[in-house]
Amino acid sequence: MNAINYLNKQRAVWLLRLYMLLLFVAGSINADAHVGSSGVIVQRKAGTYQVLVSIQPPDVVPGTATVTVFVEQGRVNRIKARPIYFDSGDKGAPTYDELTRLDANRYEGDVWLMESGSSSVELAIAGPDGPVKVVVPVMAVATAVRTMPQGTGIGLALMGLLLIVMLITIIGASNADGIAAPGQTPPPTLKRRRVVGMGVGAVVLALLLTGWRSWWTSSAESYKNEQLYRPLPIKASVVPAAGGQQLTIRLDTTGFGTNWQKRRQISFVIPDHGKLMHTFVVRTPGLDAFAHLHPNRSDTLTYNATLPPLPAGTYLLFSDIVYRSGYAETLTDTIQVPGQPSSAYLPLDTDDSWLVATPMGVKAGAENGPHLDNDMVVCGKPGASTKLADGSSMLWMDKPGAVLESGKLYNLKFAVADAAGKAAPLEPYLGMGGHAVILRSDGSVYIHLHPVGTYSMAAEGSLTGRLADTARTFQYPDAQRFRDSIDRYVSRLKTLPEGEKNKLLMAAMPPMNHTMAVNNMVEFPYAFPRAGHYRIWVQVKRNGQVLTGVFDTQVNDPLL
């Protein structure tokens, strides 16, 4: 083979590789759906440091999670981050990546999440006040497929067509090279050999591309059917029962045996601040009736609760559960409530609560106008107030403005004042200062908030405990024994005095620094993921009674 023939063949190989790479990139971002995610927000005190952490996980896995850390207290020199999966633990975790310091108190960087499943991001904080580590639970799941811009697709297709023509031409020329020496008349067979070479090259390329396309189509279908996250389906129903109406939530295990993506470790559900399941039901479309329930587990698949005397209507249902692996998810359904007399209500859990308020967008005496609760000014800033069931008032303090911005991190602060306007001290509610639920008017955004952020404390406990485990692979205990032990623990909590129960729950939670000069306030860090009209329910406890405040607000996209 002469030098020209060798160079032509080398060029053909290079062009073929380039074309396959371009096709791979084009195929990998060609899709037709997208599901948004609001990320994870955590406010933590670790040693002498207090940090506010925001993690935006990728919507495709493998992918990069954006980690932002705001240092609220303490002297920090550097922050490093690494992902840790529950299955592989500390032994299988990669090395740390250092975050970039963007200003005096803000650090940011990307962390690769290579596998789907329960995971966390471990932050290593160093400074004059000593080294500490913070674990932030992150659910690494594929929630979307990517779409290619039409212009990019057309450009890549034209480039691909050009490369194919060049490859066929090179193959034909390579097949005819070396027949005639320089200066000699080409033989009659030269043209025929070139045409035959081009034809054979075209057939080979067609077969290669057809095979590659078949493989890619199969891989894309596998991604959509098996890797793309789908919440565990449930079947919720309401039936008459002693003491009111019974809400039954049954986990649907259909397909567990044939599709690994649907499987869950349902025998290994663990309590989150003392409850196996937190269920919220909200009447639609007005979002004017609300209940926070804690169903009992009657068997592995079935949970039951007594519905409070809610008005009849269609209700959105959101149930939060956490697995032993730290994997947390919200299960959703829609139920029909026929209504019931209030005298028949006997709750199965004394921590259950409910409220009926005015419909969203409607305020008494202003039925034809918008209702955004901007009815007062607190310390020169817009504020909002709502009456509580015991005659006290809840105030939305330091509200940034009448209209908030999507994607912006806020610290939502609420205070309670008694009927005389004096600060009303609050009691722990399930081991913490309060709870909040935020729901977009169409039900497309839902979040159960705590003073420490948007994540589950039970998930953090599982993932932190896994870090201390030196085993390379986690070994689950016997499913029935584990479930029975959890049921006994939850039942025991219900028998404890309120103070003892809260002390036990708080001991299992991460350190929180939300001490106020007067114990009548509660704060929740949150960033609204998209524009829209939102309703916020804030729940606190006072004199042994769970009190719920309701606030509405408008969120717009930021002006560019």
XYZ file of C-alpha atoms in Angstrom:
560
model
C 0.000 0.000 0.000
C 1.514 3.348 -0.986
C 1.623 6.454 1.206
C -1.349 8.149 -0.494
C -3.530 5.068 -0.025
C -2.552 4.891 3.677
C -3.305 8.584 4.309
C -6.666 8.342 2.568
C -7.669 5.378 4.716
C -6.520 7.128 7.898
C -8.580 10.175 6.895
C -11.588 7.937 6.322
C -11.269 6.423 9.800
C -10.967 9.887 11.426
C -13.985 11.237 9.534
C -16.052 8.192 10.446
C -15.218 8.629 14.138
C -16.083 12.328 13.994
C -19.403 11.598 12.321
C -20.332 8.937 14.882
C -19.492 11.391 17.677
C -21.713 14.059 16.149
C -24.562 11.588 15.746
C -24.158 10.477 19.369
C -24.355 14.062 20.629
C -27.369 14.718 18.435
C -29.157 11.582 19.577
C -28.367 12.063 23.248
C -30.184 15.402 23.428
C -33.068 14.479 21.160
C -36.170 14.027 23.297
C -39.658 15.378 23.813
C -40.423 16.013 27.500
C -39.192 17.992 30.496
C -40.045 17.914 34.210
C -38.797 20.753 36.446
C -37.196 20.420 39.880
C -36.902 22.981 42.673
C -33.685 21.493 44.077
C -32.652 21.140 47.708
C -32.246 23.977 50.219
C -30.639 23.345 53.619
C -29.854 25.699 56.502
C -27.478 24.053 58.953
C -25.337 24.840 61.944
C -22.137 22.780 62.073
C -19.644 23.550 64.819
C -19.184 27.312 64.892
C -20.364 27.640 61.284
C -23.831 28.277 59.961
C -24.368 27.723 56.239
C -27.242 27.982 53.789
C -26.819 25.383 51.041
C -28.649 25.259 47.714
C -28.204 22.221 45.461
C -29.765 22.024 42.024
C -29.551 18.359 40.947
C -29.388 17.426 37.260
C -32.557 16.368 35.475
C -30.631 13.682 33.595
C -28.238 11.185 35.176
C -25.253 11.111 34.737
C -25.142 14.876 35.122
C -23.778 17.671 37.279
C -25.432 19.138 40.369
C -24.818 22.830 41.025
C -23.825 23.400 44.655
C -24.033 26.891 46.185
C -23.023 27.562 49.802
C -23.734 30.832 51.636
C -21.656 31.212 54.813
C -23.935 32.927 57.340
C -21.676 32.524 60.359
C -18.038 31.558 60.880
C -14.694 32.152 59.174
C -14.333 29.878 56.155
C -11.227 29.486 53.968
C -12.340 26.726 51.619
C -15.216 24.338 50.935
C -14.978 21.026 49.112
C -17.799 18.743 47.969
C -18.225 15.146 46.865
C -21.210 12.864 46.108
C -21.824 9.810 48.294
C -24.334 7.107 47.384
C -26.177 5.083 49.996
C -25.412 1.789 48.255
C -21.635 2.270 48.030
C -21.125 4.481 51.099
C -17.919 6.290 51.971
C -15.715 3.499 50.597
C -17.112 3.902 47.085
C -17.249 7.694 47.024
C -15.028 9.790 44.706
C -12.565 12.443 45.844
C -13.607 15.982 46.752
C -13.986 18.830 44.250
C -13.205 22.302 45.550
C -15.906 24.945 45.279
C -15.019 28.351 43.840
C -15.222 31.363 46.117
C -17.391 33.917 44.283
C -17.445 36.570 47.003
C -16.785 36.938 50.709
C -19.562 34.584 51.793
C -20.547 32.565 48.710
C -19.002 29.419 47.243
C -20.193 27.538 44.163
C -19.219 24.532 42.051
C -20.452 21.438 40.206
C -20.538 17.861 41.456
C -21.014 14.898 39.119
C -23.846 12.475 39.979
C -23.097 9.340 37.954
C -25.807 6.941 39.153
C -29.505 7.104 39.959
C -30.627 6.456 43.523
C -30.427 7.771 47.054
C -27.377 9.969 47.400
C -25.963 12.933 49.254
C -23.456 15.712 48.804
C -20.896 15.904 51.595
C -19.393 19.340 52.209
C -16.003 19.617 53.891
C -15.699 23.110 55.399
C -12.309 24.375 56.589
C -11.268 27.592 58.282
C -9.720 29.088 61.429
C -12.655 27.737 63.442
C -11.737 24.155 62.518
C -12.876 21.548 59.970
C -16.480 20.292 59.849
C -18.568 18.223 57.469
C -22.184 18.689 56.379
C -24.259 16.019 54.614
C -27.073 17.178 52.306
C -29.506 14.526 50.974
C -29.993 14.638 47.190
C -32.233 12.356 45.167
C -30.231 11.521 42.028
C -32.929 10.583 39.526
C -33.514 11.263 35.850
C -36.622 13.426 35.580
C -36.340 14.656 31.990
C -35.062 13.998 28.495
C -33.363 16.674 26.460
C -34.589 18.251 23.234
C -32.348 19.493 20.443
C -32.960 22.956 18.952
C -34.279 22.642 15.406
C -31.488 24.768 13.962
C -28.838 22.591 15.608
C -30.466 19.459 14.223
C -30.536 20.812 10.679
C -26.894 21.922 10.937
C -25.730 18.542 12.230
C -27.732 16.717 9.545
C -26.076 18.765 6.785
C -22.646 18.167 8.308
C -23.393 14.452 8.519
C -24.483 14.314 4.890
C -21.291 16.101 3.869
C -19.165 13.669 5.872
C -20.896 10.673 4.294
C -20.240 11.996 0.790
C -16.600 12.657 1.692
C -16.206 9.192 3.194
C -17.662 7.459 0.134
C -15.440 9.544 -2.141
C -12.327 8.738 -0.100
C -13.129 5.017 -0.039
C -13.568 5.021 -3.842
C -10.328 6.940 -4.360
C -8.450 4.625 -1.988
C -9.651 1.587 -3.939
C -8.271 3.035 -7.212
C -4.969 4.448 -5.897
C -1.722 2.766 -6.962
C -3.024 1.288 -10.288
C -1.176 3.780 -12.489
C 2.252 5.245 -11.818
C 2.697 9.019 -12.019
C 2.884 10.173 -15.672
C 1.221 7.017 -17.079
C -2.194 6.817 -18.693
C -4.776 5.406 -16.203
C -6.043 1.970 -17.286
C -9.700 1.535 -18.355
C -10.483 -0.329 -15.113
C -9.663 2.693 -12.915
C -13.111 4.274 -13.195
C -14.841 0.954 -12.611
C -12.737 0.243 -9.471
C -13.517 3.700 -8.110
C -17.273 3.219 -8.668
C -17.206 -0.277 -7.117
C -15.258 1.051 -4.111
C -17.726 3.889 -3.618
C -20.662 1.479 -3.859
C -19.179 -0.950 -1.347
C -18.309 1.956 0.972
C -21.867 3.307 0.751
C -23.328 -0.109 1.641
C -20.956 -0.582 4.589
C -21.694 2.916 5.899
C -25.446 2.352 5.517
C -25.233 -0.897 7.495
C -23.121 0.715 10.209
C -25.443 3.698 10.572
C -28.552 1.507 10.522
C -27.124 -0.700 13.268
C -26.062 2.297 15.327
C -29.477 3.909 14.958
C -31.192 0.685 16.047
C -28.942 0.522 19.118
C -29.570 4.168 19.968
C -33.349 3.818 19.596
C -33.310 0.794 21.916
C -31.195 2.680 24.477
C -33.474 5.729 24.336
C -36.565 3.573 24.893
C -34.853 1.829 27.807
C -34.056 5.237 29.338
C -37.657 6.407 29.025
C -39.197 3.168 30.304
C -36.733 2.148 33.005
C -34.493 5.049 34.092
C -36.818 8.053 33.875
C -38.288 8.624 37.338
C -41.948 7.910 37.957
C -43.417 8.245 41.448
C -44.786 5.146 43.112
C -48.515 5.001 42.191
C -51.083 4.918 44.970
C -54.832 4.379 45.173
C -56.548 6.642 47.698
C -60.211 6.334 48.675
C -62.664 7.711 51.240
C -65.277 5.461 52.875
C -67.656 5.896 55.857
C -66.252 4.610 59.166
C -66.725 4.926 62.914
C -65.637 8.339 64.092
C -66.012 10.013 60.689
C -64.784 9.003 57.255
C -61.740 6.863 56.656
C -59.035 7.810 54.197
C -57.263 4.718 52.876
C -54.010 4.998 50.929
C -52.796 1.811 49.255
C -49.414 1.552 47.563
C -49.682 0.063 44.069
C -46.992 -2.576 43.471
C -48.152 -3.489 39.969
C -45.128 -4.096 37.749
C -42.638 -4.601 40.597
C -41.664 -7.979 39.219
C -40.995 -6.876 35.635
C -39.659 -3.307 35.892
C -36.843 -2.460 38.323
C -37.599 1.262 38.020
C -40.973 0.748 39.719
C -39.626 -1.223 42.664
C -39.414 0.270 46.140
C -38.232 -1.060 49.486
C -41.742 -0.587 50.867
C -41.082 -2.715 53.957
C -38.281 -0.314 54.869
C -40.261 2.930 55.264
C -38.875 4.898 58.223
C -40.458 7.661 60.340
C -39.697 11.293 59.586
C -39.976 13.383 62.785
C -42.028 10.612 64.332
C -44.483 9.813 61.522
C -44.308 7.111 58.844
C -46.352 9.213 56.436
C -47.231 12.902 56.233
C -50.350 13.395 54.116
C -51.757 16.736 52.997
C -55.158 17.080 51.324
C -56.210 20.373 49.719
C -59.532 21.131 48.042
C -59.303 22.321 44.459
C -59.680 24.729 42.725
C -59.946 27.292 45.549
C -57.363 25.662 47.873
C -59.719 26.679 50.670
C -59.799 23.432 52.694
C -56.619 21.905 54.075
C -55.653 18.987 56.307
C -52.320 17.657 57.584
C -52.747 13.975 58.514
C -50.489 11.166 59.704
C -51.965 7.844 58.542
C -51.354 4.647 60.501
C -49.829 1.661 58.711
C -52.191 -1.320 58.858
C -50.020 -3.532 56.650
C -47.039 -3.119 54.332
C -49.122 -1.573 51.542
C -51.999 0.121 53.382
C -52.201 3.338 55.439
C -55.349 4.691 57.106
C -56.409 8.006 58.644
C -59.678 9.567 59.784
C -60.682 12.577 57.707
C -61.607 15.724 59.628
C -64.957 17.406 58.819
C -63.828 18.890 55.515
C -66.386 20.349 53.082
C -67.362 18.189 50.110
C -65.334 18.455 46.941
C -62.347 17.249 44.946
C -59.082 17.193 46.860
C -55.451 16.933 45.816
C -53.558 14.452 48.005
C -49.794 14.555 48.704
C -48.164 11.863 50.878
C -44.495 12.108 51.915
C -42.559 8.965 52.829
C -38.873 8.137 53.412
C -37.138 4.780 52.871
C -34.286 3.265 54.890
C -31.884 4.216 52.099
C -32.691 7.890 52.621
C -34.718 7.973 49.409
C -37.678 10.317 49.913
C -40.621 10.828 47.597
C -44.078 12.378 47.451
C -46.968 10.159 46.357
C -49.940 11.912 44.773
C -53.575 11.182 43.986
C -57.000 12.858 43.818
C -59.880 11.992 46.147
C -63.558 12.856 46.377
C -64.780 13.911 49.832
C -68.579 13.789 50.301
C -68.481 15.924 53.460
C -69.365 14.912 57.020
C -70.735 16.392 60.276
C -68.060 17.807 62.571
C -69.432 15.993 65.621
C -68.406 12.623 64.161
C -64.688 13.409 63.912
C -62.374 11.277 66.054
C -58.740 11.593 64.820
C -56.496 8.524 64.871
C -53.482 10.767 65.531
C -53.569 13.676 67.976
C -51.091 15.608 65.785
C -53.537 15.731 62.853
C -54.853 19.202 61.985
C -57.155 20.899 59.488
C -58.476 24.286 58.419
C -61.177 25.750 56.184
C -60.327 29.234 54.846
C -61.508 31.615 52.160
C -60.820 30.487 48.580
C -57.565 31.522 47.006
C -57.881 34.969 45.461
C -60.997 35.811 47.504
C -61.118 37.757 50.753
C -64.250 38.483 52.767
C -65.782 41.693 51.454
C -63.519 41.694 48.372
C -64.825 38.735 46.370
C -64.145 40.400 43.001
C -60.566 41.491 43.699
C -57.208 39.771 44.085
C -56.184 38.616 47.532
C -52.425 38.572 48.126
C -52.528 39.257 51.872
C -50.532 42.501 51.576
C -52.625 44.170 54.220
C -50.058 45.750 56.500
C -46.566 47.204 56.874
C -44.101 45.720 59.384
C -41.010 47.791 60.214
C -41.353 49.688 56.945
C -41.652 46.531 54.795
C -44.696 44.875 53.201
C -46.318 42.348 55.508
C -49.318 40.099 55.781
C -51.487 38.852 58.620
C -54.037 36.138 59.230
C -56.220 35.208 62.209
C -55.609 31.884 63.937
C -58.139 29.555 65.548
C -57.282 30.575 69.138
C -57.795 34.301 68.478
C -54.108 35.113 68.001
C -52.640 36.427 64.733
C -49.836 35.215 62.500
C -47.712 37.821 60.733
C -45.551 37.364 57.656
C -42.523 39.379 58.692
C -39.931 41.008 56.409
C -41.807 40.145 53.237
C -39.475 41.317 50.428
C -42.290 42.799 48.344
C -45.879 42.482 47.193
C -44.665 40.266 44.326
C -41.798 37.785 44.750
C -39.353 36.458 42.129
C -38.961 32.881 40.973
C -35.582 31.255 41.508
C -34.593 33.705 44.248
C -33.705 32.358 47.691
C -35.928 33.784 50.434
C -36.043 33.349 54.191
C -39.779 33.221 54.923
C -40.278 34.484 58.481
C -43.553 34.271 60.433
C -44.427 35.480 63.940
C -47.420 34.915 66.236
C -48.991 37.620 68.434
C -51.789 37.123 70.951
C -55.093 38.992 70.932
C -53.450 41.905 72.763
C -50.704 42.156 70.116
C -47.965 40.752 72.347
C -45.498 38.065 71.263
C -47.032 34.628 71.791
C -44.403 31.974 72.650
C -44.601 28.799 70.564
C -44.148 25.147 71.499
C -42.313 22.507 69.459
C -44.488 20.830 66.859
C -43.191 17.331 66.044
C -39.788 18.285 67.373
C -39.351 21.580 65.525
C -40.540 25.179 65.515
C -43.116 24.704 62.786
C -44.055 23.274 59.413
C -45.109 24.878 56.161
C -46.709 23.678 52.942
C -46.490 25.684 49.725
C -48.731 24.872 46.766
C -49.057 26.526 43.370
C -52.638 27.332 42.373
C -52.719 24.572 39.731
C -51.119 21.995 42.030
C -47.994 21.690 39.856
C -45.630 22.830 42.653
C -45.810 21.358 46.136
C -43.301 21.432 48.984
C -43.360 20.428 52.654
C -41.000 22.845 54.408
C -39.159 22.755 57.720
C -37.015 25.403 59.424
C -33.906 23.517 58.228
C -35.028 23.547 54.582
C -36.715 21.484 51.904
C -35.260 18.075 52.686
C -36.183 15.178 54.978
C -34.405 14.894 58.312
C -34.952 11.120 58.261
C -33.147 10.984 54.913
C -30.205 12.885 56.366
C -30.081 10.522 59.327
C -29.943 7.467 57.052
C -27.248 8.914 54.817
C -25.144 10.197 57.715
C -25.338 6.796 59.387
C -24.276 5.112 56.155
C -21.103 7.237 56.134
C -20.113 5.760 59.472
C -20.616 2.239 58.110
C -17.372 0.755 56.762
C -19.120 -1.889 54.631
C -18.752 -1.516 50.874
C -22.361 -2.676 50.318
C -25.311 -2.088 52.646
C -27.032 -5.229 53.923
C -30.749 -4.824 54.653
C -32.105 -6.629 57.736
C -35.073 -8.981 57.703
C -37.987 -7.010 56.203
C -40.712 -8.175 58.607
C -38.622 -7.666 61.718
C -37.570 -4.218 60.574
C -41.151 -3.173 59.794
C -42.421 -4.487 63.138
C -39.695 -2.649 65.052
C -40.555 0.618 63.300
C -44.266 0.161 64.033
C -43.480 -0.409 67.728
C -41.323 2.724 67.818
C -44.024 4.890 66.213
C -46.696 3.460 68.552
C -44.516 4.163 71.574
C -44.026 7.790 70.518
C -47.789 8.293 70.600
C -47.933 7.239 74.251
C -45.219 9.629 75.453
C -45.969 13.009 77.059
C -45.546 15.885 74.606
C -42.349 17.204 76.186
C -40.668 13.808 76.278
C -41.718 13.046 72.698
C -40.335 16.332 71.384
C -37.079 15.841 73.282
C -36.647 12.426 71.662
C -37.458 13.723 68.179
C -35.179 16.741 68.465
C -32.260 14.549 69.559
C -32.487 12.698 66.225
C -32.455 15.880 64.144
C -29.489 17.968 62.931
C -28.527 21.116 64.848
C -30.700 24.089 64.004
C -29.952 27.700 64.816
C -33.292 29.495 64.820
C -33.177 30.996 68.293
C -35.195 34.214 68.493
C -35.129 36.968 71.106
C -38.756 36.025 71.758
C -39.881 32.492 71.006
C -42.778 33.459 68.740
C -41.154 33.190 65.293
C -40.396 30.479 62.760
C -38.394 30.726 59.512
C -38.308 28.643 56.331
C -35.658 28.993 53.573
C -37.191 28.532 50.113
C -36.898 29.510 46.451
C -40.095 29.444 44.384
C -39.239 27.349 41.299
C -41.530 29.102 38.804
C -43.890 32.005 38.386
C -47.483 31.679 39.531
C -49.949 32.254 42.327
C -49.056 30.357 45.527
C -50.823 29.555 48.779
C -48.744 29.016 51.935
C -49.946 27.158 55.036
C -47.802 27.759 58.131
C -48.349 25.458 61.113
C -47.180 26.108 64.671
C -48.194 24.883 68.111
C -49.355 26.943 71.074
C -50.935 25.788 74.344
C -51.098 22.241 73.010
C -53.064 23.279 69.911
C -51.849 23.127 66.311
C -52.559 26.487 64.639
C -52.529 27.058 60.875
C -52.012 30.399 59.137
C -52.813 30.931 55.455
C -51.062 33.358 53.098
C -51.247 33.949 49.347
C -48.573 35.524 47.202
C -47.791 36.164 43.573
C -44.468 35.045 42.103
C -43.186 36.437 38.795
C -40.156 35.588 36.699
C -37.293 38.045 37.268
C -36.896 40.866 34.773
C -33.833 40.403 32.580
